[in-house]
CSV table of C-alpha atoms in Angstrom, one decimal:
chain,number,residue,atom,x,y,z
A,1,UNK,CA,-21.5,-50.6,-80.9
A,2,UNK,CA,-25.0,-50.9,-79.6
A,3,UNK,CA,-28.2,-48.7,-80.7
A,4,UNK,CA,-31.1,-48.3,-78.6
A,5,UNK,CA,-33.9,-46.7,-80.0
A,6,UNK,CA,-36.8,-45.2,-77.8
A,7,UNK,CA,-40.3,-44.3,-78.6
A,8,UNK,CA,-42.6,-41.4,-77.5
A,9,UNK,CA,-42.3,-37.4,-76.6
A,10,UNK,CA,-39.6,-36.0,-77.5
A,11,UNK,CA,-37.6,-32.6,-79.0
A,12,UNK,CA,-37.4,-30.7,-75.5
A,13,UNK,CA,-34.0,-32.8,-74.0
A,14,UNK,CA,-36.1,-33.9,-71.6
A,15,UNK,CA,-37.6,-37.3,-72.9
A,16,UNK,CA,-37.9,-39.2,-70.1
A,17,UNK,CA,-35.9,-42.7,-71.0
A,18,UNK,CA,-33.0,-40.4,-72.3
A,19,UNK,CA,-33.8,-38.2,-68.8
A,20,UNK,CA,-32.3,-41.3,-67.2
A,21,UNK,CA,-29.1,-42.1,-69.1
A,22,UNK,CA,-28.1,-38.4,-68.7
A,23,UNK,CA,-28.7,-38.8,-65.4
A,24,UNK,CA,-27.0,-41.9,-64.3
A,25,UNK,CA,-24.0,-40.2,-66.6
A,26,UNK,CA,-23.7,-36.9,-64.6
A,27,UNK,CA,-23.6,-39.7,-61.6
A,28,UNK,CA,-20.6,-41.3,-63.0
A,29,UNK,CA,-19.2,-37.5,-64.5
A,30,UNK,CA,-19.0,-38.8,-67.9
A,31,UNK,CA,-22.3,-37.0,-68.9
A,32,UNK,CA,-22.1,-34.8,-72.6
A,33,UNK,CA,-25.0,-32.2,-73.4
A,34,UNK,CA,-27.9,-34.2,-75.5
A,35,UNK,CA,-27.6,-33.7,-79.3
A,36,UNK,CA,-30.6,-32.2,-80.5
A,37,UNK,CA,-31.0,-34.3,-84.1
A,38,UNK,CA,-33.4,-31.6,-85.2
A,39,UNK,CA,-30.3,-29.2,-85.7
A,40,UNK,CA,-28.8,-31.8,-88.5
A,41,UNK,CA,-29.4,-33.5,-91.5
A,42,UNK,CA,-29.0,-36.6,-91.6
A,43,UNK,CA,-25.0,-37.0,-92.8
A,44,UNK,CA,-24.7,-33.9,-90.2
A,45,UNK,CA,-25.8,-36.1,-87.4
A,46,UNK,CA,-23.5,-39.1,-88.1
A,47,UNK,CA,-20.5,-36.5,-88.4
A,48,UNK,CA,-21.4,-35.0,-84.5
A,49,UNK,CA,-21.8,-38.9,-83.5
A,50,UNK,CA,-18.3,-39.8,-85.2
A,51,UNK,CA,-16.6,-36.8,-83.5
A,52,UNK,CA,-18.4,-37.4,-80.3
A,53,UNK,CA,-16.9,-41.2,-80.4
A,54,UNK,CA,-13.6,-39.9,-81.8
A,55,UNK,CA,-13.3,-37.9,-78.6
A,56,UNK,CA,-13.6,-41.2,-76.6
A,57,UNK,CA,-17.6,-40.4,-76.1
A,58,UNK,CA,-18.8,-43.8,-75.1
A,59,UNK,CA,-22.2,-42.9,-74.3
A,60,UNK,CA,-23.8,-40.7,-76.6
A,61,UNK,CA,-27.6,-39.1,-76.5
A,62,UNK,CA,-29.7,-38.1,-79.5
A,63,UNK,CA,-33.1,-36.4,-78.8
A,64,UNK,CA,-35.8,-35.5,-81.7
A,65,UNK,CA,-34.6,-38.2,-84.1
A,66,UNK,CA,-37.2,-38.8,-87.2
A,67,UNK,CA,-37.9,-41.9,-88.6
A,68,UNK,CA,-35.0,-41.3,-91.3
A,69,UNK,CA,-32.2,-40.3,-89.2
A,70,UNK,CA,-32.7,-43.7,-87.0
A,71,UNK,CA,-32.6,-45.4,-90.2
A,72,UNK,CA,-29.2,-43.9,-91.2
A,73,UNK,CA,-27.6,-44.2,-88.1
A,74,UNK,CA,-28.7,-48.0,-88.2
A,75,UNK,CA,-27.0,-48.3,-91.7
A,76,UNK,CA,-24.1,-46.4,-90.6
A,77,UNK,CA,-23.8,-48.9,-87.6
A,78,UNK,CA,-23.5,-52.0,-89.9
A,79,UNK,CA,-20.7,-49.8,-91.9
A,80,UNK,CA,-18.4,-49.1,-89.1
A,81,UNK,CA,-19.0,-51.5,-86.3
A,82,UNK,CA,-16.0,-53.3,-86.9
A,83,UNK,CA,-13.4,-50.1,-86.1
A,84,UNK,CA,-12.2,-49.8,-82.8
A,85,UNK,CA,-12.8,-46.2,-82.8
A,86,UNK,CA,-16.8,-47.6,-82.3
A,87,UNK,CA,-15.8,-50.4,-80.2
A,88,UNK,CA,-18.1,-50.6,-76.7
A,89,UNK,CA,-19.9,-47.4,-78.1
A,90,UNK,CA,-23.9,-46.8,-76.9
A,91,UNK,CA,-26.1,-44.3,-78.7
A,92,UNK,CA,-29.2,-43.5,-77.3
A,93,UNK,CA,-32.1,-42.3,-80.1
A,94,UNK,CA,-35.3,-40.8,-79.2
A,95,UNK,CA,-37.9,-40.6,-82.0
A,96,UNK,CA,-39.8,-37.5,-82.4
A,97,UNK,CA,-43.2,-37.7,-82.3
């Protein structure tokens, strides 16, 4: 599993680095709407990422992350990255300003 974590405006599903991953998905038609982390709590936004990867998600984008979400989803990565249900997994976080 890999986290990348990008800085700057955010919240509208447009961030620009995030912008670019959705696009180069739709390119390849594996795209999956952007998960607005504003709409969860923390636990809530690891269950979406789990079902998203469950599903066979491999990609996954998270806009409007605050400082604390990053830092559970980074905690949850060292829990799990040893299941194959996480294996070649890429999550995408954008920090809200």
């Amino acid at each position: 599993m890999q986290i990348q974590v990008f800085m700057g405006n955010a919240g509208d599903g447009k961030t620009s680095k995030l912008q670019g991953v959705q696009d180069r998905l739709d390119f390849t038609g594996e795209s999956a709407p952007i998960i607005q982390a504003g709409a969860y709590g923390e636990d809530g936004l690891l269950e979406i990422l789990e079902v998203r990867a469950a599903g066979g998600q491999r990609e996954i984008l998270v806009d409007d992350c605050s400082r604390q979400q990053i830092l559970r989803v980074l905690e949850w990565q060292s829990c799990v990255e040893h299941e194959p249900d996480f294996e070649g997994l890429v999550i995408h976080l954008a920090r809200k300003d």
